[in-house]
Structure formats: C-alpha cells, structure tokens
Amino acid sequence: MRHSTFRQLEVFDAIMRLGSFRKAAEDLFLTQPTVSMQMKKLTQTVGYPLFEQAGKRVFPTEVGRELHKTTREIFDDLARFDMALADLKGLKRGALSIAVVTTAKYFAPGILGRFCERYPTIEASLKVCNRAHIIERLIANKDDFYILGQPPEEIEVDAEAFLANSLVAVASNDHPLADQKQIPLRRFAEEPFLLREPGSGTRAATERLFAEHGLKVRVRMDLESNEAIKQAIMAHFGVSILSRHTIMMEIASGHLKVLDVEHLPIARSWYVVNRKGKSPSLVASAFRDYLREYAAESNRLGP
C-alpha cells in the first residue's frame, strides 16, 4: 500500500461514496478512463479485487470495505491536520521557548509579554542564563531563539540584530567623576572596576575597548550578576561599564550616574539567534516578525 497514491485513494473513496465509476469521474472532474486506470493500478497494488459489478452499479468486495475503512481514517486524520494547521497559522495554539543572557532580562520579559498579549493562547517560556549556559543550550538546540549581545563565533548560527545595546560608564551618583565632562578614558581606567565573570559579552567589550587604546582594566572584583555589580557601585567599591538597559531604574531614582567618558558609550546590538538551518515553527516565525516590528518601533521612537 505504500506505493499507492493519495489520488488513487481519493478516486477509490469517491467510487465508494457514489457507487459508480462514472459518477466518481464527474465528481472529481476526471474522465472515466482515468478513473478506471487509477483503480486498476490500486487493485494491482493491493493484489485483490476491490469491486464487484452488478448491472450498472459496483459494490465493494470484503477487501474493498477494509480498504475503505483505512482510507476514511487517513482522510479524517488529514482533516484534523488541516484544522490543526489552520489553528497554528492563526496562532491559536503552539509553544515558544526563548533563552536570554542575564542582561537581556531587563527587556526580554516585556517583549515576550506583549507578544503573548497578541497571541494569548500561545504557551511561552523564558529562560535566563549566563552566556556559557546559553551557548550550551544553543549547541543542544533546546530553544526556538536565543537573545545575546554578541553571536557566538564557535557555532554556526543565524543571527539578526534587532535592538540597540549601548554600553555606558557607570558610577555612584556621588562619585568624584559624576559631574565631570569629557573624562579621558585614561583617567577612567585609573578607577577600580567591577566586572562580570570571564566569558561575559559585556566584559569582553570593555576589555577590548581599553586594549584598543593601550590601557588595561583595573579589575577589583568579578561578580556574576548585574544586580551585584550595581549594588557594589552604590557601595562605592568601584565603577563599571554596563548595558544601559540594566540601569534605567537606578538612573531614574538617582542612585547611579552615567559618566561622560570619551570613546563611550560602546555601540552594540542585541541579537536574536538560532542554530543555522533550523526550520522555525509557525509560532517562532511569528515571534521573529514581532521582534522586527518591535525593533522598527524602537528605532522610530529613539533611545
């Protein structure tokens, strides 16, 4: 039966419904010889007669009746698939899994939340990990998309920039440099620095900036979260370079200050990433389209 075609089964089902080769041909807009040829091929495939003729009507044999049961099951399954596909196309159901680096947790939940408001029956999950764990998940292809500040170079991925990610110099609001203008990078380099753990994209960008100008970061403390760095800055342990997204609330409340340092901010982007060649689901494709829409709106409004 694996060599039979869908068209042959469709013709067979029409004959079973209508009791006539001629009526089946009219119903399917085929010629009667074509219908007869299709049934000859199907009969050869099955190896047993499917119909018996009595006068102008044809009647199924026992084998024909069994084949019709199977044919109806196939058509019913296809009908259910069509309905499921229609639901998916309308995004009435489906699942979406997103994993983001820790710095992206300041904006990613808002984006995902608005997407879920648009498609309220979608089941969405958001995982927040450091970059090393994100790379592990990416290698294992565990999620639909990953949001990072820098796409990995060690894995083949499809990456698309969708949002600005400015890295700014940050100090406590009462730091001696807080009110100064055009602070030389060399002067800023004299301050003790609080940085994320090695492997962090923000740390790598910071070290790269200083190296490009023949300077070295004076690392006072490695910390594993942006929250810990912000608390340490407010406790006067040192300064840092952080994504502007991570400090919006502290800037608004006056607890932290963005310093005016030459060569800063560092202009970067947030990327949505997936394994190269991965075929996105309908829900994942809709989310990528939504990110593009969100990015266009963000660019229009400005920082």
PDB file of C-alpha atoms in Angstrom:
ATOM      1  CA  MET A   1       0.000   0.000   0.000  1.00  0.00           C
ATOM      2  CA  ARG A   2       2.936   2.353   0.476  1.00  0.00           C
ATOM      3  CA  HIS A   3       3.180   2.526  -3.325  1.00  0.00           C
ATOM      4  CA  SER A   4      -0.399   3.717  -3.759  1.00  0.00           C
ATOM      5  CA  THR A   5      -1.002   7.422  -4.288  1.00  0.00           C
ATOM      6  CA  PHE A   6      -3.266   9.853  -2.494  1.00  0.00           C
ATOM      7  CA  ARG A   7      -5.073  10.441  -5.792  1.00  0.00           C
ATOM      8  CA  GLN A   8      -5.833   6.727  -6.140  1.00  0.00           C
ATOM      9  CA  LEU A   9      -7.321   6.648  -2.645  1.00  0.00           C
ATOM     10  CA  GLU A  10      -9.313   9.784  -3.400  1.00  0.00           C
ATOM     11  CA  VAL A  11     -10.778   8.168  -6.535  1.00  0.00           C
ATOM     12  CA  PHE A  12     -11.480   4.942  -4.630  1.00  0.00           C
ATOM     13  CA  ASP A  13     -13.306   6.870  -1.893  1.00  0.00           C
ATOM     14  CA  ALA A  14     -15.453   8.691  -4.489  1.00  0.00           C
ATOM     15  CA  ILE A  15     -16.476   5.377  -6.061  1.00  0.00           C
ATOM     16  CA  MET A  16     -17.377   4.007  -2.637  1.00  0.00           C
ATOM     17  CA  ARG A  17     -19.489   7.086  -1.875  1.00  0.00           C
ATOM     18  CA  LEU A  18     -21.244   7.281  -5.220  1.00  0.00           C
ATOM     19  CA  GLY A  19     -21.381   3.609  -6.265  1.00  0.00           C
ATOM     20  CA  SER A  20     -20.303   4.329  -9.828  1.00  0.00           C
ATOM     21  CA  PHE A  21     -17.102   4.915 -11.787  1.00  0.00           C
ATOM     22  CA  ARG A  22     -18.971   7.425 -13.975  1.00  0.00           C
ATOM     23  CA  LYS A  23     -20.293   9.445 -11.028  1.00  0.00           C
ATOM     24  CA  ALA A  24     -16.877   9.412  -9.382  1.00  0.00           C
ATOM     25  CA  ALA A  25     -15.332  10.762 -12.591  1.00  0.00           C
ATOM     26  CA  GLU A  26     -17.914  13.578 -12.722  1.00  0.00           C
ATOM     27  CA  ASP A  27     -17.439  14.379  -9.045  1.00  0.00           C
ATOM     28  CA  LEU A  28     -13.652  14.637  -9.405  1.00  0.00           C
ATOM     29  CA  PHE A  29     -13.706  16.283 -12.857  1.00  0.00           C
ATOM     30  CA  LEU A  30     -11.849  13.333 -14.383  1.00  0.00           C
ATOM     31  CA  THR A  31     -12.518  11.208 -17.438  1.00  0.00           C
ATOM     32  CA  GLN A  32     -13.975   7.772 -16.841  1.00  0.00           C
ATOM     33  CA  PRO A  33     -10.930   6.041 -18.447  1.00  0.00           C
ATOM     34  CA  THR A  34      -8.691   7.915 -15.976  1.00  0.00           C
ATOM     35  CA  VAL A  35     -10.814   6.667 -13.050  1.00  0.00           C
ATOM     36  CA  SER A  36     -10.663   3.122 -14.399  1.00  0.00           C
ATOM     37  CA  MET A  37      -6.869   3.349 -14.815  1.00  0.00           C
ATOM     38  CA  GLN A  38      -6.398   4.637 -11.263  1.00  0.00           C
ATOM     39  CA  MET A  39      -8.471   1.770  -9.863  1.00  0.00           C
ATOM     40  CA  LYS A  40      -6.585  -0.776 -11.984  1.00  0.00           C
ATOM     41  CA  LYS A  41      -3.297   0.451 -10.518  1.00  0.00           C
ATOM     42  CA  LEU A  42      -4.682   0.469  -6.974  1.00  0.00           C
ATOM     43  CA  THR A  43      -6.064  -3.059  -7.417  1.00  0.00           C
ATOM     44  CA  GLN A  44      -2.658  -4.237  -8.651  1.00  0.00           C
ATOM     45  CA  THR A  45      -1.022  -2.654  -5.616  1.00  0.00           C
ATOM     46  CA  VAL A  46      -3.444  -4.312  -3.172  1.00  0.00           C
ATOM     47  CA  GLY A  47      -3.320  -7.648  -5.003  1.00  0.00           C
ATOM     48  CA  TYR A  48      -7.048  -8.376  -4.616  1.00  0.00           C
ATOM     49  CA  PRO A  49     -10.209  -7.146  -6.373  1.00  0.00           C
ATOM     50  CA  LEU A  50     -11.738  -4.099  -4.735  1.00  0.00           C
ATOM     51  CA  PHE A  51     -15.110  -4.043  -6.551  1.00  0.00           C
ATOM     52  CA  GLU A  52     -17.720  -6.363  -7.954  1.00  0.00           C
ATOM     53  CA  GLN A  53     -20.107  -5.157 -10.658  1.00  0.00           C
ATOM     54  CA  ALA A  54     -23.835  -5.876 -10.664  1.00  0.00           C
ATOM     55  CA  GLY A  55     -25.616  -4.169 -13.519  1.00  0.00           C
ATOM     56  CA  LYS A  56     -24.620  -0.515 -13.655  1.00  0.00           C
ATOM     57  CA  ARG A  57     -23.531  -0.368 -10.018  1.00  0.00           C
ATOM     58  CA  VAL A  58     -20.311  -1.501  -8.410  1.00  0.00           C
ATOM     59  CA  PHE A  59     -20.091  -2.950  -4.925  1.00  0.00           C
ATOM     60  CA  PRO A  60     -17.028  -3.316  -2.754  1.00  0.00           C
ATOM     61  CA  THR A  61     -15.514  -6.655  -2.026  1.00  0.00           C
ATOM     62  CA  GLU A  62     -14.549  -7.522   1.552  1.00  0.00           C
ATOM     63  CA  VAL A  63     -11.043  -6.270   0.799  1.00  0.00           C
ATOM     64  CA  GLY A  64     -12.561  -3.102  -0.664  1.00  0.00           C
ATOM     65  CA  ARG A  65     -14.569  -2.487   2.503  1.00  0.00           C
ATOM     66  CA  GLU A  66     -11.469  -2.903   4.678  1.00  0.00           C
ATOM     67  CA  LEU A  67      -9.502  -0.556   2.440  1.00  0.00           C
ATOM     68  CA  HIS A  68     -12.313   1.998   2.661  1.00  0.00           C
ATOM     69  CA  LYS A  69     -12.156   1.967   6.475  1.00  0.00           C
ATOM     70  CA  THR A  70      -8.441   2.674   6.282  1.00  0.00           C
ATOM     71  CA  THR A  71      -8.958   5.321   3.605  1.00  0.00           C
ATOM     72  CA  ARG A  72     -11.535   7.141   5.749  1.00  0.00           C
ATOM     73  CA  GLU A  73      -9.161   7.063   8.720  1.00  0.00           C
ATOM     74  CA  ILE A  74      -6.461   8.605   6.558  1.00  0.00           C
ATOM     75  CA  PHE A  75      -8.801  11.330   5.277  1.00  0.00           C
ATOM     76  CA  ASP A  76     -10.111  12.017   8.788  1.00  0.00           C
ATOM     77  CA  ASP A  77      -6.541  12.343  10.085  1.00  0.00           C
ATOM     78  CA  LEU A  78      -5.733  14.723   7.227  1.00  0.00           C
ATOM     79  CA  ALA A  79      -8.852  16.763   8.008  1.00  0.00           C
ATOM     80  CA  ARG A  80      -7.767  17.036  11.642  1.00  0.00           C
ATOM     81  CA  PHE A  81      -4.308  18.053  10.465  1.00  0.00           C
ATOM     82  CA  ASP A  82      -5.837  20.749   8.259  1.00  0.00           C
ATOM     83  CA  MET A  83      -7.759  22.112  11.265  1.00  0.00           C
ATOM     84  CA  ALA A  84      -4.631  21.979  13.442  1.00  0.00           C
ATOM     85  CA  LEU A  85      -2.654  23.756  10.734  1.00  0.00           C
ATOM     86  CA  ALA A  86      -5.328  26.433  10.495  1.00  0.00           C
ATOM     87  CA  ASP A  87      -5.073  26.916  14.261  1.00  0.00           C
ATOM     88  CA  LEU A  88      -1.323  27.185  14.061  1.00  0.00           C
ATOM     89  CA  LYS A  89      -1.485  29.630  11.160  1.00  0.00           C
ATOM     90  CA  GLY A  90      -3.888  31.701  13.203  1.00  0.00           C
ATOM     91  CA  LEU A  91      -1.578  31.176  16.192  1.00  0.00           C
ATOM     92  CA  LYS A  92      -4.474  29.854  18.255  1.00  0.00           C
ATOM     93  CA  ARG A  93      -2.099  27.376  19.834  1.00  0.00           C
ATOM     94  CA  GLY A  94       1.562  26.419  19.878  1.00  0.00           C
ATOM     95  CA  ALA A  95       4.654  26.751  22.048  1.00  0.00           C
ATOM     96  CA  LEU A  96       7.607  29.129  22.106  1.00  0.00           C
ATOM     97  CA  SER A  97      10.844  28.734  24.062  1.00  0.00           C
ATOM     98  CA  ILE A  98      13.236  31.678  24.421  1.00  0.00           C
ATOM     99  CA  ALA A  99      16.547  31.747  26.314  1.00  0.00           C
ATOM    100  CA  VAL A 100      18.341  35.030  27.036  1.00  0.00           C
ATOM    101  CA  VAL A 101      21.576  36.146  28.666  1.00  0.00           C
ATOM    102  CA  THR A 102      21.130  37.717  32.094  1.00  0.00           C
ATOM    103  CA  THR A 103      21.491  41.295  30.873  1.00  0.00           C
ATOM    104  CA  ALA A 104      18.561  40.798  28.491  1.00  0.00           C
ATOM    105  CA  LYS A 105      16.227  40.010  31.403  1.00  0.00           C
ATOM    106  CA  TYR A 106      15.628  43.751  31.776  1.00  0.00           C
ATOM    107  CA  PHE A 107      13.723  43.992  28.488  1.00  0.00           C
ATOM    108  CA  ALA A 108      13.050  40.464  27.167  1.00  0.00           C
ATOM    109  CA  PRO A 109      10.104  39.714  29.517  1.00  0.00           C
ATOM    110  CA  GLY A 110       8.347  42.872  28.330  1.00  0.00           C
ATOM    111  CA  ILE A 111       8.773  41.915  24.676  1.00  0.00           C
ATOM    112  CA  LEU A 112       7.614  38.346  25.258  1.00  0.00           C
ATOM    113  CA  GLY A 113       4.711  39.552  27.391  1.00  0.00           C
ATOM    114  CA  ARG A 114       3.426  41.845  24.657  1.00  0.00           C
ATOM    115  CA  PHE A 115       3.769  39.032  22.108  1.00  0.00           C
ATOM    116  CA  CYS A 116       1.683  36.777  24.367  1.00  0.00           C
ATOM    117  CA  GLU A 117      -0.936  39.521  24.733  1.00  0.00           C
ATOM    118  CA  ARG A 118      -1.293  39.467  20.968  1.00  0.00           C
ATOM    119  CA  TYR A 119      -1.482  35.656  20.915  1.00  0.00           C
ATOM    120  CA  PRO A 120      -2.924  34.753  24.340  1.00  0.00           C
ATOM    121  CA  THR A 121      -3.230  31.000  23.738  1.00  0.00           C
ATOM    122  CA  ILE A 122       0.470  30.526  22.963  1.00  0.00           C
ATOM    123  CA  GLU A 123       2.460  28.693  25.637  1.00  0.00           C
ATOM    124  CA  ALA A 124       5.691  30.650  26.084  1.00  0.00           C
ATOM    125  CA  SER A 125       8.716  30.017  28.281  1.00  0.00           C
ATOM    126  CA  LEU A 126      11.633  32.326  29.054  1.00  0.00           C
ATOM    127  CA  LYS A 127      14.923  31.088  30.467  1.00  0.00           C
ATOM    128  CA  VAL A 128      17.587  33.468  31.810  1.00  0.00           C
ATOM    129  CA  CYS A 129      21.160  32.130  31.885  1.00  0.00           C
ATOM    130  CA  ASN A 130      24.710  33.402  31.749  1.00  0.00           C
ATOM    131  CA  ARG A 131      26.397  33.324  28.346  1.00  0.00           C
ATOM    132  CA  ALA A 132      28.130  29.971  28.937  1.00  0.00           C
ATOM    133  CA  HIS A 133      24.816  28.245  29.666  1.00  0.00           C
ATOM    134  CA  ILE A 134      23.166  29.965  26.702  1.00  0.00           C
ATOM    135  CA  ILE A 135      25.877  28.541  24.436  1.00  0.00           C
ATOM    136  CA  GLU A 136      25.278  25.073  25.917  1.00  0.00           C
ATOM    137  CA  ARG A 137      21.553  25.355  25.211  1.00  0.00           C
ATOM    138  CA  LEU A 138      22.267  26.657  21.713  1.00  0.00           C
ATOM    139  CA  ILE A 139      24.560  23.729  20.932  1.00  0.00           C
ATOM    140  CA  ALA A 140      21.884  21.325  22.199  1.00  0.00           C
ATOM    141  CA  ASN A 141      19.244  23.213  20.141  1.00  0.00           C
ATOM    142  CA  LYS A 142      16.915  23.315  23.169  1.00  0.00           C
ATOM    143  CA  ASP A 143      15.051  26.538  22.369  1.00  0.00           C
ATOM    144  CA  ASP A 144      13.485  28.362  19.444  1.00  0.00           C
ATOM    145  CA  PHE A 145      15.573  31.507  19.872  1.00  0.00           C
ATOM    146  CA  TYR A 146      18.377  32.961  21.972  1.00  0.00           C
ATOM    147  CA  ILE A 147      18.968  36.629  22.713  1.00  0.00           C
ATOM    148  CA  LEU A 148      22.609  37.637  23.146  1.00  0.00           C
ATOM    149  CA  GLY A 149      24.714  40.751  22.943  1.00  0.00           C
ATOM    150  CA  GLN A 150      27.194  39.026  20.648  1.00  0.00           C
ATOM    151  CA  PRO A 151      26.511  35.959  18.464  1.00  0.00           C
ATOM    152  CA  PRO A 152      28.893  33.067  19.176  1.00  0.00           C
ATOM    153  CA  GLU A 153      31.679  32.511  16.704  1.00  0.00           C
ATOM    154  CA  GLU A 154      32.278  28.876  17.609  1.00  0.00           C
ATOM    155  CA  ILE A 155      28.855  27.698  16.364  1.00  0.00           C
ATOM    156  CA  GLU A 156      27.170  28.174  13.001  1.00  0.00           C
ATOM    157  CA  VAL A 157      24.131  30.325  13.694  1.00  0.00           C
ATOM    158  CA  ASP A 158      21.661  32.627  12.018  1.00  0.00           C
ATOM    159  CA  ALA A 159      21.805  35.946  13.864  1.00  0.00           C
ATOM    160  CA  GLU A 160      19.810  39.130  13.360  1.00  0.00           C
ATOM    161  CA  ALA A 161      20.386  42.427  15.179  1.00  0.00           C
ATOM    162  CA  PHE A 162      17.095  43.841  16.415  1.00  0.00           C
ATOM    163  CA  LEU A 163      17.763  46.328  19.218  1.00  0.00           C
ATOM    164  CA  ALA A 164      20.456  48.846  20.187  1.00  0.00           C
ATOM    165  CA  ASN A 165      22.563  47.878  23.189  1.00  0.00           C
ATOM    166  CA  SER A 166      24.640  50.816  24.396  1.00  0.00           C
ATOM    167  CA  LEU A 167      27.321  50.058  26.984  1.00  0.00           C
ATOM    168  CA  VAL A 168      27.871  53.065  29.244  1.00  0.00           C
ATOM    169  CA  ALA A 169      30.270  54.069  32.007  1.00  0.00           C
ATOM    170  CA  VAL A 170      28.543  53.819  35.386  1.00  0.00           C
ATOM    171  CA  ALA A 171      29.438  55.160  38.838  1.00  0.00           C
ATOM    172  CA  SER A 172      27.653  56.052  42.057  1.00  0.00           C
ATOM    173  CA  ASN A 173      25.734  59.342  41.950  1.00  0.00           C
ATOM    174  CA  ASP A 174      28.256  60.964  44.341  1.00  0.00           C
ATOM    175  CA  HIS A 175      31.417  59.643  42.667  1.00  0.00           C
ATOM    176  CA  PRO A 176      34.176  62.296  42.149  1.00  0.00           C
ATOM    177  CA  LEU A 177      33.793  61.887  38.358  1.00  0.00           C
ATOM    178  CA  ALA A 178      29.989  62.087  38.400  1.00  0.00           C
ATOM    179  CA  ASP A 179      29.711  65.716  37.292  1.00  0.00           C
ATOM    180  CA  GLN A 180      32.778  65.950  35.085  1.00  0.00           C
ATOM    181  CA  LYS A 181      32.566  66.322  31.309  1.00  0.00           C
ATOM    182  CA  GLN A 182      34.656  64.607  28.628  1.00  0.00           C
ATOM    183  CA  ILE A 183      36.548  62.421  31.081  1.00  0.00           C
ATOM    184  CA  PRO A 184      39.623  60.947  29.351  1.00  0.00           C
ATOM    185  CA  LEU A 185      39.498  57.182  29.001  1.00  0.00           C
ATOM    186  CA  ARG A 186      42.954  57.002  30.597  1.00  0.00           C
ATOM    187  CA  ARG A 187      41.592  58.787  33.696  1.00  0.00           C
ATOM    188  CA  PHE A 188      38.611  56.455  33.823  1.00  0.00           C
ATOM    189  CA  ALA A 189      40.992  53.476  33.611  1.00  0.00           C
ATOM    190  CA  GLU A 190      42.552  54.536  36.921  1.00  0.00           C
ATOM    191  CA  GLU A 191      39.351  53.627  38.765  1.00  0.00           C
ATOM    192  CA  PRO A 192      38.846  50.178  40.316  1.00  0.00           C
ATOM    193  CA  PHE A 193      36.488  48.175  38.099  1.00  0.00           C
ATOM    194  CA  LEU A 194      33.660  45.807  38.886  1.00  0.00           C
ATOM    195  CA  LEU A 195      33.167  43.365  36.016  1.00  0.00           C
ATOM    196  CA  ARG A 196      31.090  40.355  35.118  1.00  0.00           C
ATOM    197  CA  GLU A 197      32.711  36.935  35.126  1.00  0.00           C
ATOM    198  CA  PRO A 198      35.161  35.997  32.323  1.00  0.00           C
ATOM    199  CA  GLY A 199      33.201  34.960  29.229  1.00  0.00           C
ATOM    200  CA  SER A 200      30.618  37.714  29.635  1.00  0.00           C
ATOM    201  CA  GLY A 201      29.980  39.670  26.452  1.00  0.00           C
ATOM    202  CA  THR A 202      29.922  42.995  28.317  1.00  0.00           C
ATOM    203  CA  ARG A 203      33.260  42.227  29.965  1.00  0.00           C
ATOM    204  CA  ALA A 204      34.809  41.241  26.631  1.00  0.00           C
ATOM    205  CA  ALA A 205      33.645  44.515  25.035  1.00  0.00           C
ATOM    206  CA  THR A 206      35.035  46.518  27.972  1.00  0.00           C
ATOM    207  CA  GLU A 207      38.439  44.832  27.855  1.00  0.00           C
ATOM    208  CA  ARG A 208      38.556  45.226  24.079  1.00  0.00           C
ATOM    209  CA  LEU A 209      37.881  48.983  24.309  1.00  0.00           C
ATOM    210  CA  PHE A 210      40.691  49.533  26.796  1.00  0.00           C
ATOM    211  CA  ALA A 211      43.114  47.313  24.857  1.00  0.00           C
ATOM    212  CA  GLU A 212      42.431  49.296  21.664  1.00  0.00           C
ATOM    213  CA  HIS A 213      43.718  52.390  23.476  1.00  0.00           C
ATOM    214  CA  GLY A 214      46.704  50.730  25.105  1.00  0.00           C
ATOM    215  CA  LEU A 215      45.051  50.552  28.517  1.00  0.00           C
ATOM    216  CA  LYS A 216      44.235  47.785  30.947  1.00  0.00           C
ATOM    217  CA  VAL A 217      41.220  47.413  33.202  1.00  0.00           C
ATOM    218  CA  ARG A 218      41.992  47.500  36.920  1.00  0.00           C
ATOM    219  CA  VAL A 219      39.672  44.706  37.989  1.00  0.00           C
ATOM    220  CA  ARG A 220      38.799  44.981  41.645  1.00  0.00           C
ATOM    221  CA  MET A 221      36.077  42.366  41.705  1.00  0.00           C
ATOM    222  CA  ASP A 222      34.441  39.772  39.428  1.00  0.00           C
ATOM    223  CA  LEU A 223      30.718  39.425  40.019  1.00  0.00           C
ATOM    224  CA  GLU A 224      28.248  37.006  38.452  1.00  0.00           C
ATOM    225  CA  SER A 225      25.271  39.320  38.062  1.00  0.00           C
ATOM    226  CA  ASN A 226      24.481  42.867  37.027  1.00  0.00           C
ATOM    227  CA  GLU A 227      22.491  43.326  40.220  1.00  0.00           C
ATOM    228  CA  ALA A 228      25.569  42.544  42.314  1.00  0.00           C
ATOM    229  CA  ILE A 229      27.636  44.993  40.269  1.00  0.00           C
ATOM    230  CA  LYS A 230      25.065  47.764  40.717  1.00  0.00           C
ATOM    231  CA  GLN A 231      24.918  47.218  44.470  1.00  0.00           C
ATOM    232  CA  ALA A 232      28.718  47.242  44.665  1.00  0.00           C
ATOM    233  CA  ILE A 233      28.874  50.501  42.687  1.00  0.00           C
ATOM    234  CA  MET A 234      26.368  52.139  45.034  1.00  0.00           C
ATOM    235  CA  ALA A 235      28.502  50.901  47.949  1.00  0.00           C
ATOM    236  CA  HIS A 236      31.494  52.737  46.423  1.00  0.00           C
ATOM    237  CA  PHE A 237      33.501  49.629  45.568  1.00  0.00           C
ATOM    238  CA  GLY A 238      34.267  50.926  42.087  1.00  0.00           C
ATOM    239  CA  VAL A 239      32.915  51.736  38.629  1.00  0.00           C
ATOM    240  CA  SER A 240      31.805  49.634  35.693  1.00  0.00           C
ATOM    241  CA  ILE A 241      30.641  49.559  32.098  1.00  0.00           C
ATOM    242  CA  LEU A 242      27.123  48.153  31.787  1.00  0.00           C
ATOM    243  CA  SER A 243      24.331  47.933  29.264  1.00  0.00           C
ATOM    244  CA  ARG A 244      22.057  50.944  29.550  1.00  0.00           C
ATOM    245  CA  HIS A 245      19.133  48.525  29.762  1.00  0.00           C
ATOM    246  CA  THR A 246      20.347  47.261  33.147  1.00  0.00           C
ATOM    247  CA  ILE A 247      20.445  50.633  34.924  1.00  0.00           C
ATOM    248  CA  MET A 248      17.332  52.504  33.816  1.00  0.00           C
ATOM    249  CA  MET A 249      15.614  52.303  37.213  1.00  0.00           C
ATOM    250  CA  GLU A 250      18.745  53.273  39.175  1.00  0.00           C
ATOM    251  CA  ILE A 251      19.396  56.233  36.892  1.00  0.00           C
ATOM    252  CA  ALA A 252      15.792  57.397  37.245  1.00  0.00           C
ATOM    253  CA  SER A 253      15.975  57.084  41.050  1.00  0.00           C
ATOM    254  CA  GLY A 254      19.302  58.907  41.218  1.00  0.00           C
ATOM    255  CA  HIS A 255      21.293  56.039  42.720  1.00  0.00           C
ATOM    256  CA  LEU A 256      23.629  55.641  39.737  1.00  0.00           C
ATOM    257  CA  LYS A 257      25.127  58.056  37.240  1.00  0.00           C
ATOM    258  CA  VAL A 258      26.210  57.587  33.627  1.00  0.00           C
ATOM    259  CA  LEU A 259      29.649  59.147  33.269  1.00  0.00           C
ATOM    260  CA  ASP A 260      30.687  61.289  30.308  1.00  0.00           C
ATOM    261  CA  VAL A 261      33.774  59.333  29.216  1.00  0.00           C
ATOM    262  CA  GLU A 262      35.497  59.629  25.856  1.00  0.00           C
ATOM    263  CA  HIS A 263      35.019  56.666  23.471  1.00  0.00           C
ATOM    264  CA  LEU A 264      31.875  55.734  25.366  1.00  0.00           C
ATOM    265  CA  PRO A 265      29.183  54.559  25.055  1.00  0.00           C
ATOM    266  CA  ILE A 266      30.151  51.425  23.172  1.00  0.00           C
ATOM    267  CA  ALA A 267      27.587  50.969  20.407  1.00  0.00           C
ATOM    268  CA  ARG A 268      26.429  47.361  20.245  1.00  0.00           C
ATOM    269  CA  SER A 269      23.266  45.491  19.349  1.00  0.00           C
ATOM    270  CA  TRP A 270      21.100  42.763  20.774  1.00  0.00           C
ATOM    271  CA  TYR A 271      20.821  39.731  18.502  1.00  0.00           C
ATOM    272  CA  VAL A 272      18.172  37.073  18.124  1.00  0.00           C
ATOM    273  CA  VAL A 273      19.962  33.837  17.308  1.00  0.00           C
ATOM    274  CA  ASN A 274      19.133  30.263  16.331  1.00  0.00           C
ATOM    275  CA  ARG A 275      21.087  27.293  15.030  1.00  0.00           C
ATOM    276  CA  LYS A 276      21.920  27.683  11.353  1.00  0.00           C
ATOM    277  CA  GLY A 277      19.478  25.813   9.151  1.00  0.00           C
ATOM    278  CA  LYS A 278      16.878  25.370  11.905  1.00  0.00           C
ATOM    279  CA  SER A 279      13.371  25.452  10.459  1.00  0.00           C
ATOM    280  CA  PRO A 280      11.283  27.711  12.702  1.00  0.00           C
ATOM    281  CA  SER A 281       7.780  26.738  13.740  1.00  0.00           C
ATOM    282  CA  LEU A 282       4.891  28.991  12.763  1.00  0.00           C
ATOM    283  CA  VAL A 283       4.912  30.439  16.288  1.00  0.00           C
ATOM    284  CA  ALA A 284       8.683  31.032  16.170  1.00  0.00           C
ATOM    285  CA  SER A 285       8.351  32.744  12.775  1.00  0.00           C
ATOM    286  CA  ALA A 286       5.625  34.991  14.195  1.00  0.00           C
ATOM    287  CA  PHE A 287       7.868  35.895  17.133  1.00  0.00           C
ATOM    288  CA  ARG A 288      10.751  36.822  14.835  1.00  0.00           C
ATOM    289  CA  ASP A 289       8.379  39.018  12.821  1.00  0.00           C
ATOM    290  CA  TYR A 290       7.206  40.611  16.064  1.00  0.00           C
ATOM    291  CA  LEU A 291      10.818  41.370  17.051  1.00  0.00           C
ATOM    292  CA  ARG A 292      11.320  43.137  13.719  1.00  0.00           C
ATOM    293  CA  GLU A 293       8.161  45.139  14.338  1.00  0.00           C
ATOM    294  CA  TYR A 294       9.341  45.964  17.867  1.00  0.00           C
ATOM    295  CA  ALA A 295      12.768  47.000  16.576  1.00  0.00           C
ATOM    296  CA  ALA A 296      11.252  49.293  13.935  1.00  0.00           C
ATOM    297  CA  GLU A 297       9.084  50.949  16.563  1.00  0.00           C
ATOM    298  CA  SER A 298      12.014  51.323  18.988  1.00  0.00           C
ATOM    299  CA  ASN A 299      14.191  52.875  16.280  1.00  0.00           C
ATOM    300  CA  ARG A 300      11.402  55.270  15.357  1.00  0.00           C
ATOM    301  CA  LEU A 301      10.979  56.420  18.949  1.00  0.00           C
ATOM    302  CA  GLY A 302      14.716  56.592  19.611  1.00  0.00           C
ATOM    303  CA  PRO A 303      16.575  55.784  22.867  1.00  0.00           C
TER     304      PRO A 303
END
